[in-house]
Coordinates of C-alpha atoms in Angstrom, one line a residue:
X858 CA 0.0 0.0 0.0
X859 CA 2.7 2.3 1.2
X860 CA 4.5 1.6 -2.1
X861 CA 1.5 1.7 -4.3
X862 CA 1.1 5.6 -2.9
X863 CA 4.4 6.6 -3.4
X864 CA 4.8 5.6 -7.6
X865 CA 1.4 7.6 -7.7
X866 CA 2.4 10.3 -5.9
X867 CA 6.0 11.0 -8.1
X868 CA 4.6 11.9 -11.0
X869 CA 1.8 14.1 -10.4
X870 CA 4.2 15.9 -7.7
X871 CA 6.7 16.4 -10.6
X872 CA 4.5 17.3 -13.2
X873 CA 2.6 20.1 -10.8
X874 CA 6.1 21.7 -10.7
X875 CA 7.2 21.5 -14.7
X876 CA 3.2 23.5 -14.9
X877 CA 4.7 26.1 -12.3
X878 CA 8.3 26.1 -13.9
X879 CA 6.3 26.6 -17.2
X880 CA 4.1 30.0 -15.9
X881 CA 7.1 31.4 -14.8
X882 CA 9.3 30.7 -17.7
X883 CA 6.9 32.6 -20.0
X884 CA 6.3 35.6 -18.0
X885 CA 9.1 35.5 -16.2
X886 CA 7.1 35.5 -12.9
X887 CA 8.9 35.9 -9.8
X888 CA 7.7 35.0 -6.0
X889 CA 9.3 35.0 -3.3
X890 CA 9.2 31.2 -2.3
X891 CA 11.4 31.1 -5.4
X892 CA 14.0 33.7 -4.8
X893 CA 17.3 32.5 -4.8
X894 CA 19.7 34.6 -1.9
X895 CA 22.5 35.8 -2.7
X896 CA 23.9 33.9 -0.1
X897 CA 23.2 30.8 2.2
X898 CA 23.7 32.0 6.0
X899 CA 20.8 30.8 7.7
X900 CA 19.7 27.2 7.3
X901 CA 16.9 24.8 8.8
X902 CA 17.8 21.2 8.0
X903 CA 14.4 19.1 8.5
X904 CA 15.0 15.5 9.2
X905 CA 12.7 13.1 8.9
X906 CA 12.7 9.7 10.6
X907 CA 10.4 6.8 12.3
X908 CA 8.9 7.1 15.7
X909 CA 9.9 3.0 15.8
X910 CA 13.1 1.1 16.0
X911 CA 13.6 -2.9 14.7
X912 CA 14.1 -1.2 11.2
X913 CA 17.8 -2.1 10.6
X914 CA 20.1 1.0 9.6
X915 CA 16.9 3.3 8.2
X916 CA 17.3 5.5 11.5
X917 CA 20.5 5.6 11.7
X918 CA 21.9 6.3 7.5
X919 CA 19.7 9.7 8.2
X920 CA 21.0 10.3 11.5
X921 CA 24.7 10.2 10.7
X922 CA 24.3 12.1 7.2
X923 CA 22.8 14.4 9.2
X924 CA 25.3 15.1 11.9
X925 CA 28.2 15.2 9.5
X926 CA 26.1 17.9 7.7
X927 CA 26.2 19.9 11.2
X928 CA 30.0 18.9 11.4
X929 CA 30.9 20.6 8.0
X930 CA 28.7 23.1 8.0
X931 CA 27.9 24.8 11.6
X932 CA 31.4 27.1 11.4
X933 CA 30.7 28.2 7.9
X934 CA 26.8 29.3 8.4
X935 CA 25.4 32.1 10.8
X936 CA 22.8 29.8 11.7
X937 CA 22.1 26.0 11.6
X938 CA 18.5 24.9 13.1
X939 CA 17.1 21.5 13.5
X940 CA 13.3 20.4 12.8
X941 CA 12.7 17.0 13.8
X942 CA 9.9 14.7 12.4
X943 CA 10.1 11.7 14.0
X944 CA 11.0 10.7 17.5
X945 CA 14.7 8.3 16.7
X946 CA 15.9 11.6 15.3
X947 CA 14.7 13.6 18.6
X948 CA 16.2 11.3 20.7
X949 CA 19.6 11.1 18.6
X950 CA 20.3 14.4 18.6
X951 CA 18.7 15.4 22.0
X952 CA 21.6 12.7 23.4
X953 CA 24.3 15.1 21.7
X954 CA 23.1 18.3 23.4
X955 CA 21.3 19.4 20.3
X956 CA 17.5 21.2 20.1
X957 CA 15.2 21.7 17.7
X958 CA 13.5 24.7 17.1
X959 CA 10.4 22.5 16.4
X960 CA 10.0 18.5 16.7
X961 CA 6.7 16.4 15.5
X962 CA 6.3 12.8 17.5
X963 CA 3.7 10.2 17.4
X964 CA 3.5 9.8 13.9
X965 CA 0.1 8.4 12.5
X966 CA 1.0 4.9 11.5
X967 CA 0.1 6.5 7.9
X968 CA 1.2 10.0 7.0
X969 CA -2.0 11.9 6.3
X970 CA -1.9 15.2 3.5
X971 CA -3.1 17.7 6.8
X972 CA -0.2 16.3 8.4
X973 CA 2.2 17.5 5.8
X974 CA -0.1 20.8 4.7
X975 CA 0.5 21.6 8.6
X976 CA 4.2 21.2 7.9
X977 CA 4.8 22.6 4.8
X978 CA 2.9 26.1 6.1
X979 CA 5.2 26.4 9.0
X980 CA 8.4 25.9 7.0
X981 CA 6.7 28.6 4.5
X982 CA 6.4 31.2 7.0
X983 CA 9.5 30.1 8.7
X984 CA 10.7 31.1 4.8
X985 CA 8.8 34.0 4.2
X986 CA 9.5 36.2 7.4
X987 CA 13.3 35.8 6.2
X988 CA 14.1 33.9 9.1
X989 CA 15.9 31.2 7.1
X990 CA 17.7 31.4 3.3
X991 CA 17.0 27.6 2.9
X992 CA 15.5 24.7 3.7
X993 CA 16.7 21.1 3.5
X994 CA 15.0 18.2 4.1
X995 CA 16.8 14.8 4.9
X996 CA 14.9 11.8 4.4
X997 CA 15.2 7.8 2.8
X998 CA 13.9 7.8 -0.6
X999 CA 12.2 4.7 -1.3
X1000 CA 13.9 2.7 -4.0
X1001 CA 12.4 -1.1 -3.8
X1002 CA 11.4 -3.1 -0.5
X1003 CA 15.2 -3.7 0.3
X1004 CA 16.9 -0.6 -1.0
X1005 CA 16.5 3.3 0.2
X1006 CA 18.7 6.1 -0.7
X1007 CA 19.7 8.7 2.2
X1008 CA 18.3 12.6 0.5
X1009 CA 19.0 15.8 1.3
X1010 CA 16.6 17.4 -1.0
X1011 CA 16.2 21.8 -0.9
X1012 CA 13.0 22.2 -0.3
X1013 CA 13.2 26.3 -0.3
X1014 CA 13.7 28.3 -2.2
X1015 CA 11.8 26.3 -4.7
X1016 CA 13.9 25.5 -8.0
X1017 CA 11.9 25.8 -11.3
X1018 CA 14.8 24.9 -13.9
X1019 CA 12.9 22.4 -15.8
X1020 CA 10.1 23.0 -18.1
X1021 CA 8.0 21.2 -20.5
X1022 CA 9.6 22.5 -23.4
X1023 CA 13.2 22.6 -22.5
X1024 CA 13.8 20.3 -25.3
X1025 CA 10.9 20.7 -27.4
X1026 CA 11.9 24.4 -27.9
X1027 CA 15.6 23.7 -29.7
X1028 CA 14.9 21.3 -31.5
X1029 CA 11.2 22.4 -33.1
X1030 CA 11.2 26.1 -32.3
X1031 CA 7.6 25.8 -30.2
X1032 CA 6.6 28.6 -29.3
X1033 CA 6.5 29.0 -25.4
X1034 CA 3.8 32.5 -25.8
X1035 CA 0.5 31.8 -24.1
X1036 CA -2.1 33.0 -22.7
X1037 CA -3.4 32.5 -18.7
X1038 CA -6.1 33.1 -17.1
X1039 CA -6.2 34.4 -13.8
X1040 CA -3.3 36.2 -14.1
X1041 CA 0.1 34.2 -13.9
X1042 CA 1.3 35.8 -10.6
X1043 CA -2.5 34.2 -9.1
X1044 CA -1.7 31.1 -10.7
X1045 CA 1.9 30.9 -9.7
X1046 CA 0.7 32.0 -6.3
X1047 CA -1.8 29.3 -5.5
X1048 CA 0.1 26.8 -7.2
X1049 CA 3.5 27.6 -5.7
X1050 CA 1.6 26.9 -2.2
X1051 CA -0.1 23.6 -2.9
X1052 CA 3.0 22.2 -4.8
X1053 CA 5.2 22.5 -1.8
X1054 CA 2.6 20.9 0.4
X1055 CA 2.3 17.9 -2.2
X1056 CA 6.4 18.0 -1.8
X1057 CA 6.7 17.7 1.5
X1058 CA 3.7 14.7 1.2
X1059 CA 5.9 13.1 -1.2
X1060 CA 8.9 13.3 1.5
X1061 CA 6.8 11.8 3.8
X1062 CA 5.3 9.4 1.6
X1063 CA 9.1 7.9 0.4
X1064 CA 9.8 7.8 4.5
X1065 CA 7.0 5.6 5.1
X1066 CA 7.5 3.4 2.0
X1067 CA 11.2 3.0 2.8
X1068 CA 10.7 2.3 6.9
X1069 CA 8.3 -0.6 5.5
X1070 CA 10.5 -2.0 3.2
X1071 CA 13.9 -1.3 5.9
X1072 CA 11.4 -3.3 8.8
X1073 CA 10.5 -5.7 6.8
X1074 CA 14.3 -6.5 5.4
X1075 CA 15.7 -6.4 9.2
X1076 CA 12.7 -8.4 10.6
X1077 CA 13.6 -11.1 7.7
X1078 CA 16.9 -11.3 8.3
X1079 CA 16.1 -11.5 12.0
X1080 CA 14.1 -14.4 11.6
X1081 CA 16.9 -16.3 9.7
X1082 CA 19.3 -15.4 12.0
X1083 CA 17.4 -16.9 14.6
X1084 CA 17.0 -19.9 12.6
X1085 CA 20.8 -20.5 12.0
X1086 CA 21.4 -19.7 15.6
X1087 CA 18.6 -22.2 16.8
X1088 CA 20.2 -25.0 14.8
X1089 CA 23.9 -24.6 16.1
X1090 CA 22.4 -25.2 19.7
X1091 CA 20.6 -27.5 18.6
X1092 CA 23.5 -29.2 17.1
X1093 CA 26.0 -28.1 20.0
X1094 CA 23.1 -29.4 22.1
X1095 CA 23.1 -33.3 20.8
X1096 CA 26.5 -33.5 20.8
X1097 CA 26.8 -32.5 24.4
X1098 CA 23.9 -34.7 24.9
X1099 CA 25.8 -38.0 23.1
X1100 CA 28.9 -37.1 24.9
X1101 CA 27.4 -37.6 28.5
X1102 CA 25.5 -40.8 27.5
X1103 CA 28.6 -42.3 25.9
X1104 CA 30.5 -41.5 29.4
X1105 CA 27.8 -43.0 30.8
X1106 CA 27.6 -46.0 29.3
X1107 CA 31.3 -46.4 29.7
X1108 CA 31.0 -46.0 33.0
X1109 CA 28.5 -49.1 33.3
X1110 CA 30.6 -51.2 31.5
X1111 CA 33.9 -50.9 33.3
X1112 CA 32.1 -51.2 36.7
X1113 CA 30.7 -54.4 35.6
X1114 CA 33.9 -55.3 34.1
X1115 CA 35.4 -54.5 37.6
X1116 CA 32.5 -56.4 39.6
X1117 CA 34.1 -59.8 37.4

């Protein structure tokens, strides 16, 4: 289920930006959700993890790519906050003397879309009132059932490079003029605001696919671990077991031996 929602979710998530990238290519709309600083001194690095252990190294990969972010980068930036989703992160962090400006714990057991809209507004006015120049999210991407790839993934500013007709537009001259209504700044507006809700959904939707997939690896390899130890002691066990009765039974035999 979990992976059925994510392979949905990817395209319509992309395709809702290429729409946006599109507006503002051909009226060279700006916003300020999409203006690039001049230069990175404030950051707020979101990480996003499980509220549950028994998922082999899913925790942890995010965890340590995180810290050495903070390593390499807390002497070079004016500012370096933490906002944790996820109670292993919390914990991780909170052992290493480290806060958060903001922390969300007892996850549903299935992200819900008010979850992330709730989310995605507070990093936006976090954004907005010039707090922070960017904002990084840190998450597992969801790859298949027994592979996930650690991401740190900019969620603001929001970077419109690619269009629909990046390559359409070299190669057959189309014409990129059109005509909106509302106005593009309206569209680019409400757009702009839905799209990074659906992003940070998406985030949350590859966590929840990958933790699955990392639970259901480690539980498997648990279970056959178990196995493989259960027959060495079983093994050790007889052997033990045929030692004592052959003792035994040389025992009997030379005290009878001796009774003659």
């Amino acid at each position: 289920k979990a992976q059925n929602q994510i392979v949905n979710m990817r395209p319509y998530a992309n395709t809702l930006l290429k729409v946006i990238s599109d507006v503002a290519a051909t009226n060279r709309v700006s916003h300020p959700l999409m203006a690039m600083p001049a230069e990175t001194k404030r950051v707020l690095l979101v990480v996003l993890t499980s509220d549950r252990g028994l998922c082999g190294a899913f925790n942890t990969n995010i965890n340590k790519f995180a810290e050495t972010y903070f390593k390499e980068n807390a002497n070079k930036l004016e500012q370096l906050d933490f906002f944790f989703v996820g109670k292993r992160g919390l914990d991780y962090f909170a052992r290493r003397g480290i806060k958060p400006v903001e922390s969300i714990t007892k996850l549903d057991k299935d992200v819900s879309y008010e979850l992330a809209t709730k989310v995605a507004n507070k990093l936006m006015e976090e954004f907005l009132s010039g707090k922070y120049d960017e904002i990084r999210l840190v998450y597992n991407e969801f790859k298949s059932a027994i592979s996930q790839r650690v991401v740190s993934e900019t969620l603001l500013p929001i970077d419109l490079e690619k269009t629909t007709f990046s390559n359409t537009e070299a190669h057959a001259g189309f014409s990129v003029d059109m005509i909106y209504e509302p106005t593009p700044e309206l569209i680019i507006d409400q757009l702009l605001v839905k799209a990074f809700g659906v992003q940070v959904y998406r985030c949350m939707c590859e966590s929840v696919a990958s933790e699955h997939g990392a639970r259901m690896s480690a539980m498997e390899n648990a279970t056959n671990n178990a196995k493989e130890m259960i027959s060495k002691l079983t093994l050790t066990y007889n052997k033990l077991r045929q030692e004592k009765i052959t003792t035994e039974l040389t025992e009997i035999v030379s005290g009878a031996e001796s009774l003659k």
